[in-house]
Amino acid sequence: MNKIEVCVVGLGYIGLPTALILAANGTKVIGVDKNIEVVTKLKNDEITFDEDGLSQLLVQAKEKGIRFVSECQAAEMYIIAVPTPYVRESKKIDATLLVAAVESVLRVCQDNAIIIIESTVSPGTIEKYIKPLIGKKRVNIAHAPERIIPGRMMVELKCNNRIIGADDDDVAEKVRELYSTFCDGEIIKTSIRNAEMSKVVENTYRDINIAFANELTKICNEAGLDVHEIIKIANMHPRVNILSPGPGVGGHCISVDPWFLVGDYPGLANLILTARRINDSMPEYVLSKARELMELGNIDDYSRVGVYGITYKENVDDIRESPTIQLLESQKNHMAPCLKCYDPMLRKKIIPSQVMDFDEFLREIDIVILMVAHKHIIDNQERIRGKVILDTRNCLSGIPTFHL
Ligand code: SAJ
C-alpha cells in the first residue's frame, strides 16, 4: 500500500515538530516554509529553535525521507501551522497568514485532499475565512488545534489527547488515523466549531487562573502577607489548585487567544477581559516593586539594575509577547534608559542593552530583577548572592531574595 503524502505548511514552533514526528513514524512528509532560511537550515540538518529532543527527531525524520521546500506541493493531506495573531485595536483574529497558506494549498492540491488547520483560530474563523476560499473545489477541511507546551513538546506530541474537528465523519476518521500514527492519547472527534472553541477556551482558562494568582499577589502585598505561603496552604484543599503568580503572561498562545473571545463577544467576555488586563499589568507592577526595593536600599543608580531573563518563560528561546520586553517597553514609555538585561537562552543580541556574558552582567549590577526561572539561574544562584534580588518567579530557595 502506498503511504499517504502529507504536506506541512509552516515550519515554526508547531509545524516543525509535527512534520518531524509524522515522518519519523512512517508518513511521507514534505515540510513547506516560505522562509528560505528556515528551509536551508533544515536541509543542512540544523534545527531552527531549541527544544529538548528536536534535533534527534530531525535526524530520524531525515532517515525516513522528509523533504523541505519553500513552495506548496501536491499531496493528499495538508497540515497548516502558521501564526494567527490578533489585531491590536479590534482584538479580532488577523487571518491573513492563514488565508494565504490555504490559498497556496488550493493552487496545487488534488481533488478530495484534506486540509487540516492546526493553527489556533477564533471560533467561526473556518466558516468565515476558509470555507469561502474553497468555493466549488472538492476539498475537505478539518481542524486539529495543537496543544503542545514549549519545553515539553516531544512528550506532549505523543501523549496529549487530541481534538479533531470535522463536519464529515469519513474526513474525521482519516485525520484520526493520521494522528494515531504518533499520538498515544485519546483522539476526540467533534465538529469544526467545537474544536475551534474548545482550544481557545483551554488557553483562556489558564489565563484567567494565572490572573487570579497575580491579583492575589497584589492583595497579599497590600495586606502584608506572603502570597506563596497563602497559595501553598490553600492548595492543600482537595479542590483548590491556584497557579503561580509571576511577572506577566507571555507566549503566542495564552496571551493572545483570550482576546479572540473579547473581540468577538464584547460585553459578554467580561471576566476574560479583566484577566487579560490583570496579566498585562504585571510587568509594570514588577517595575514598581523594583523601584520600592531601590528606595529601601537607598540605591538610585538605574544603571546598576539588571533584568535576568528575556524569553517568555523558563528554558525556551521564544521571546514572543515576553513580559520582560513589555517591562522594557513600559520603561521606555517613561523615557527611562533601557535597563541592562541578560538571557542565557539567547545567542543573538535582540535588545540594545542586552549583555551577552553572564560574568559581565553580574559585574555591572547590584539589583537583579529575576523575570524567568531558567535552570541556569537556579544552578547559578550562589553567584548572585549578596545582590538585591527581586525573584518574580519565586524560584530561588538557597539565597535571600524579595518577592512580588
Ligand atoms: N505562567 C504564570 N504562572 C503559571 C503558569 C504560567 O505566570 O502558573 C506564565 C508563563 O511564565 C508564561 C505564560 O504564563 O509567560 C504562558 O506559559 P504556559 O507555560 O502556561 O503556556 P504556553 O503559552 O507555553 O502554552 C500554552 C499551553 N496551554 C495550556 O496549558 C492550556 C499549551 O498546552 C498550548 O499548546 C499552547 O499554549 C498553545 O500553543 O496554544
PDB file of N, CA and C in Angstrom, residues 88 246-253 255-256 276 279-280 282-284 286 307-314 316-330 341-343 346 350-351 371-372 374 393:
ATOM      1  N   ARG A  88      -4.451  44.429  17.123  1.00  0.00           N
ATOM      2  CA  ARG A  88      -4.345  45.114  18.436  1.00  0.00           C
ATOM      3  C   ARG A  88      -5.574  45.960  18.755  1.00  0.00           C
ATOM      4  N   GLY A 246       3.323  35.616  38.749  1.00  0.00           N
ATOM      5  CA  GLY A 246       4.581  35.869  38.044  1.00  0.00           C
ATOM      6  C   GLY A 246       4.592  37.269  37.464  1.00  0.00           C
ATOM      7  N   PRO A 247       5.580  37.567  36.610  1.00  0.00           N
ATOM      8  CA  PRO A 247       5.743  38.933  36.101  1.00  0.00           C
ATOM      9  C   PRO A 247       4.868  39.248  34.897  1.00  0.00           C
ATOM     10  N   GLY A 248       3.941  38.333  34.560  1.00  0.00           N
ATOM     11  CA  GLY A 248       3.083  38.571  33.405  1.00  0.00           C
ATOM     12  C   GLY A 248       2.960  37.294  32.593  1.00  0.00           C
ATOM     13  N   VAL A 249       2.098  37.341  31.578  1.00  0.00           N
ATOM     14  CA  VAL A 249       1.857  36.154  30.746  1.00  0.00           C
ATOM     15  C   VAL A 249       2.352  36.443  29.341  1.00  0.00           C
ATOM     16  N   GLY A 250       3.272  35.615  28.881  1.00  0.00           N
ATOM     17  CA  GLY A 250       3.784  35.801  27.526  1.00  0.00           C
ATOM     18  C   GLY A 250       3.492  34.597  26.659  1.00  0.00           C
ATOM     19  N   GLY A 251       4.178  34.542  25.516  1.00  0.00           N
ATOM     20  CA  GLY A 251       3.979  33.429  24.583  1.00  0.00           C
ATOM     21  C   GLY A 251       2.923  33.815  23.566  1.00  0.00           C
ATOM     22  N   HIS A 252       2.873  33.045  22.494  1.00  0.00           N
ATOM     23  CA  HIS A 252       1.966  33.400  21.404  1.00  0.00           C
ATOM     24  C   HIS A 252       0.565  32.842  21.624  1.00  0.00           C
ATOM     25  N   CYS A 253       0.333  32.161  22.774  1.00  0.00           N
ATOM     26  CA  CYS A 253      -0.929  31.432  22.903  1.00  0.00           C
ATOM     27  C   CYS A 253      -1.825  32.031  23.968  1.00  0.00           C
ATOM     28  N   SER A 255      -1.501  34.547  25.930  1.00  0.00           N
ATOM     29  CA  SER A 255      -1.700  35.995  25.973  1.00  0.00           C
ATOM     30  C   SER A 255      -2.402  36.502  24.710  1.00  0.00           C
ATOM     31  N   VAL A 256      -2.715  35.616  23.785  1.00  0.00           N
ATOM     32  CA  VAL A 256      -3.354  36.039  22.531  1.00  0.00           C
ATOM     33  C   VAL A 256      -4.794  35.504  22.435  1.00  0.00           C
ATOM     34  N   ARG A 276      -7.157  39.384  31.321  1.00  0.00           N
ATOM     35  CA  ARG A 276      -6.122  39.860  30.377  1.00  0.00           C
ATOM     36  C   ARG A 276      -5.471  41.128  30.911  1.00  0.00           C
ATOM     37  N   ASN A 279      -3.167  40.419  33.883  1.00  0.00           N
ATOM     38  CA  ASN A 279      -1.884  39.820  33.469  1.00  0.00           C
ATOM     39  C   ASN A 279      -1.016  40.837  32.731  1.00  0.00           C
ATOM     40  N   ASP A 280      -1.654  41.681  31.926  1.00  0.00           N
ATOM     41  CA  ASP A 280      -0.878  42.702  31.202  1.00  0.00           C
ATOM     42  C   ASP A 280      -0.332  43.784  32.132  1.00  0.00           C
ATOM     43  N   MET A 282       1.142  43.216  34.948  1.00  0.00           N
ATOM     44  CA  MET A 282       2.190  42.690  35.834  1.00  0.00           C
ATOM     45  C   MET A 282       3.599  43.249  35.557  1.00  0.00           C
ATOM     46  N   PRO A 283       4.020  43.406  34.283  1.00  0.00           N
ATOM     47  CA  PRO A 283       5.371  43.959  34.078  1.00  0.00           C
ATOM     48  C   PRO A 283       5.546  45.325  34.741  1.00  0.00           C
ATOM     49  N   GLU A 284       4.522  46.163  34.625  1.00  0.00           N
ATOM     50  CA  GLU A 284       4.548  47.490  35.252  1.00  0.00           C
ATOM     51  C   GLU A 284       4.597  47.351  36.779  1.00  0.00           C
ATOM     52  N   VAL A 286       5.943  44.881  38.406  1.00  0.00           N
ATOM     53  CA  VAL A 286       7.315  44.455  38.742  1.00  0.00           C
ATOM     54  C   VAL A 286       8.213  45.700  38.844  1.00  0.00           C
ATOM     55  N   VAL A 307      18.061  43.075  34.488  1.00  0.00           N
ATOM     56  CA  VAL A 307      16.922  42.163  34.345  1.00  0.00           C
ATOM     57  C   VAL A 307      17.464  40.820  33.866  1.00  0.00           C
ATOM     58  N   TYR A 308      17.177  39.774  34.626  1.00  0.00           N
ATOM     59  CA  TYR A 308      17.604  38.430  34.206  1.00  0.00           C
ATOM     60  C   TYR A 308      16.409  37.746  33.545  1.00  0.00           C
ATOM     61  N   GLY A 309      16.587  37.289  32.289  1.00  0.00           N
ATOM     62  CA  GLY A 309      15.539  36.563  31.584  1.00  0.00           C
ATOM     63  C   GLY A 309      14.782  37.459  30.628  1.00  0.00           C
ATOM     64  N   ILE A 310      14.833  37.085  29.343  1.00  0.00           N
ATOM     65  CA  ILE A 310      14.127  37.875  28.310  1.00  0.00           C
ATOM     66  C   ILE A 310      13.036  37.030  27.649  1.00  0.00           C
ATOM     67  N   THR A 311      13.201  35.723  27.641  1.00  0.00           N
ATOM     68  CA  THR A 311      12.225  34.854  26.968  1.00  0.00           C
ATOM     69  C   THR A 311      10.903  34.871  27.740  1.00  0.00           C
ATOM     70  N   TYR A 312       9.844  34.319  27.136  1.00  0.00           N
ATOM     71  CA  TYR A 312       8.539  34.451  27.797  1.00  0.00           C
ATOM     72  C   TYR A 312       8.368  33.487  28.954  1.00  0.00           C
ATOM     73  N   LYS A 313       9.193  32.427  28.988  1.00  0.00           N
ATOM     74  CA  LYS A 313       9.155  31.539  30.145  1.00  0.00           C
ATOM     75  C   LYS A 313      10.451  30.740  30.222  1.00  0.00           C
ATOM     76  N   GLU A 314      10.549  29.887  31.220  1.00  0.00           N
ATOM     77  CA  GLU A 314      11.795  29.203  31.509  1.00  0.00           C
ATOM     78  C   GLU A 314      12.215  28.181  30.440  1.00  0.00           C
ATOM     79  N   VAL A 316      13.162  28.131  27.420  1.00  0.00           N
ATOM     80  CA  VAL A 316      12.852  28.178  25.989  1.00  0.00           C
ATOM     81  C   VAL A 316      13.568  29.404  25.414  1.00  0.00           C
ATOM     82  N   ASP A 317      13.698  29.456  24.072  1.00  0.00           N
ATOM     83  CA  ASP A 317      14.355  30.625  23.486  1.00  0.00           C
ATOM     84  C   ASP A 317      13.348  31.526  22.755  1.00  0.00           C
ATOM     85  N   ASP A 318      12.074  31.391  23.116  1.00  0.00           N
ATOM     86  CA  ASP A 318      10.980  32.094  22.463  1.00  0.00           C
ATOM     87  C   ASP A 318      10.706  33.418  23.205  1.00  0.00           C
ATOM     88  N   ILE A 319      10.713  34.532  22.474  1.00  0.00           N
ATOM     89  CA  ILE A 319      10.526  35.829  23.151  1.00  0.00           C
ATOM     90  C   ILE A 319       9.164  36.457  22.830  1.00  0.00           C
ATOM     91  N   ARG A 320       8.286  35.718  22.163  1.00  0.00           N
ATOM     92  CA  ARG A 320       7.026  36.333  21.743  1.00  0.00           C
ATOM     93  C   ARG A 320       6.185  36.772  22.951  1.00  0.00           C
ATOM     94  N   GLU A 321       5.737  37.992  22.933  1.00  0.00           N
ATOM     95  CA  GLU A 321       4.897  38.596  23.987  1.00  0.00           C
ATOM     96  C   GLU A 321       5.555  38.492  25.362  1.00  0.00           C
ATOM     97  N   SER A 322       6.882  38.483  25.394  1.00  0.00           N
ATOM     98  CA  SER A 322       7.588  38.268  26.660  1.00  0.00           C
ATOM     99  C   SER A 322       7.330  39.383  27.674  1.00  0.00           C
ATOM    100  N   PRO A 323       7.050  39.026  28.951  1.00  0.00           N
ATOM    101  CA  PRO A 323       6.853  40.055  29.984  1.00  0.00           C
ATOM    102  C   PRO A 323       8.071  40.969  30.121  1.00  0.00           C
ATOM    103  N   THR A 324       9.283  40.455  29.914  1.00  0.00           N
ATOM    104  CA  THR A 324      10.467  41.318  30.028  1.00  0.00           C
ATOM    105  C   THR A 324      10.441  42.393  28.945  1.00  0.00           C
ATOM    106  N   ILE A 325      10.064  42.006  27.735  1.00  0.00           N
ATOM    107  CA  ILE A 325      10.015  43.008  26.659  1.00  0.00           C
ATOM    108  C   ILE A 325       8.922  44.030  26.968  1.00  0.00           C
ATOM    109  N   GLN A 326       7.806  43.567  27.534  1.00  0.00           N
ATOM    110  CA  GLN A 326       6.741  44.510  27.936  1.00  0.00           C
ATOM    111  C   GLN A 326       7.263  45.459  29.016  1.00  0.00           C
ATOM    112  N   LEU A 327       8.061  44.909  29.943  1.00  0.00           N
ATOM    113  CA  LEU A 327       8.624  45.738  31.029  1.00  0.00           C
ATOM    114  C   LEU A 327       9.564  46.809  30.453  1.00  0.00           C
ATOM    115  N   LEU A 328      10.396  46.396  29.495  1.00  0.00           N
ATOM    116  CA  LEU A 328      11.350  47.349  28.914  1.00  0.00           C
ATOM    117  C   LEU A 328      10.614  48.426  28.112  1.00  0.00           C
ATOM    118  N   GLU A 329       9.532  47.997  27.433  1.00  0.00           N
ATOM    119  CA  GLU A 329       8.711  48.955  26.665  1.00  0.00           C
ATOM    120  C   GLU A 329       8.105  49.987  27.605  1.00  0.00           C
ATOM    121  N   SER A 330       7.597  49.475  28.731  1.00  0.00           N
ATOM    122  CA  SER A 330       6.915  50.365  29.657  1.00  0.00           C
ATOM    123  C   SER A 330       7.906  51.371  30.245  1.00  0.00           C
ATOM    124  N   CYS A 341      20.022  43.852  30.435  1.00  0.00           N
ATOM    125  CA  CYS A 341      19.349  42.572  30.590  1.00  0.00           C
ATOM    126  C   CYS A 341      20.234  41.451  30.045  1.00  0.00           C
ATOM    127  N   TYR A 342      19.913  40.230  30.516  1.00  0.00           N
ATOM    128  CA  TYR A 342      20.730  39.066  30.153  1.00  0.00           C
ATOM    129  C   TYR A 342      19.812  37.850  30.062  1.00  0.00           C
ATOM    130  N   ASP A 343      20.078  36.993  29.081  1.00  0.00           N
ATOM    131  CA  ASP A 343      19.346  35.730  28.993  1.00  0.00           C
ATOM    132  C   ASP A 343      20.245  34.646  28.411  1.00  0.00           C
ATOM    133  N   LEU A 346      19.467  33.054  24.868  1.00  0.00           N
ATOM    134  CA  LEU A 346      19.520  33.806  23.608  1.00  0.00           C
ATOM    135  C   LEU A 346      20.962  33.987  23.151  1.00  0.00           C
ATOM    136  N   ILE A 350      19.168  40.923  20.877  1.00  0.00           N
ATOM    137  CA  ILE A 350      17.913  41.416  20.296  1.00  0.00           C
ATOM    138  C   ILE A 350      17.478  42.726  20.936  1.00  0.00           C
ATOM    139  N   ILE A 351      18.154  43.085  22.038  1.00  0.00           N
ATOM    140  CA  ILE A 351      17.823  44.327  22.741  1.00  0.00           C
ATOM    141  C   ILE A 351      19.123  45.116  22.899  1.00  0.00           C
ATOM    142  N   MET A 371      13.230  37.638  36.055  1.00  0.00           N
ATOM    143  CA  MET A 371      11.946  37.541  35.344  1.00  0.00           C
ATOM    144  C   MET A 371      11.645  36.124  34.865  1.00  0.00           C
ATOM    145  N   VAL A 372      12.684  35.311  34.676  1.00  0.00           N
ATOM    146  CA  VAL A 372      12.458  33.976  34.109  1.00  0.00           C
ATOM    147  C   VAL A 372      13.245  32.940  34.914  1.00  0.00           C
ATOM    148  N   HIS A 374      14.927  30.292  34.482  1.00  0.00           N
ATOM    149  CA  HIS A 374      15.739  29.348  33.700  1.00  0.00           C
ATOM    150  C   HIS A 374      16.526  28.445  34.658  1.00  0.00           C
ATOM    151  N   ARG A 393       9.573  35.021  40.183  1.00  0.00           N
ATOM    152  CA  ARG A 393       9.072  33.658  39.924  1.00  0.00           C
ATOM    153  C   ARG A 393       9.099  32.779  41.165  1.00  0.00           C
TER     154      ARG A 393
END
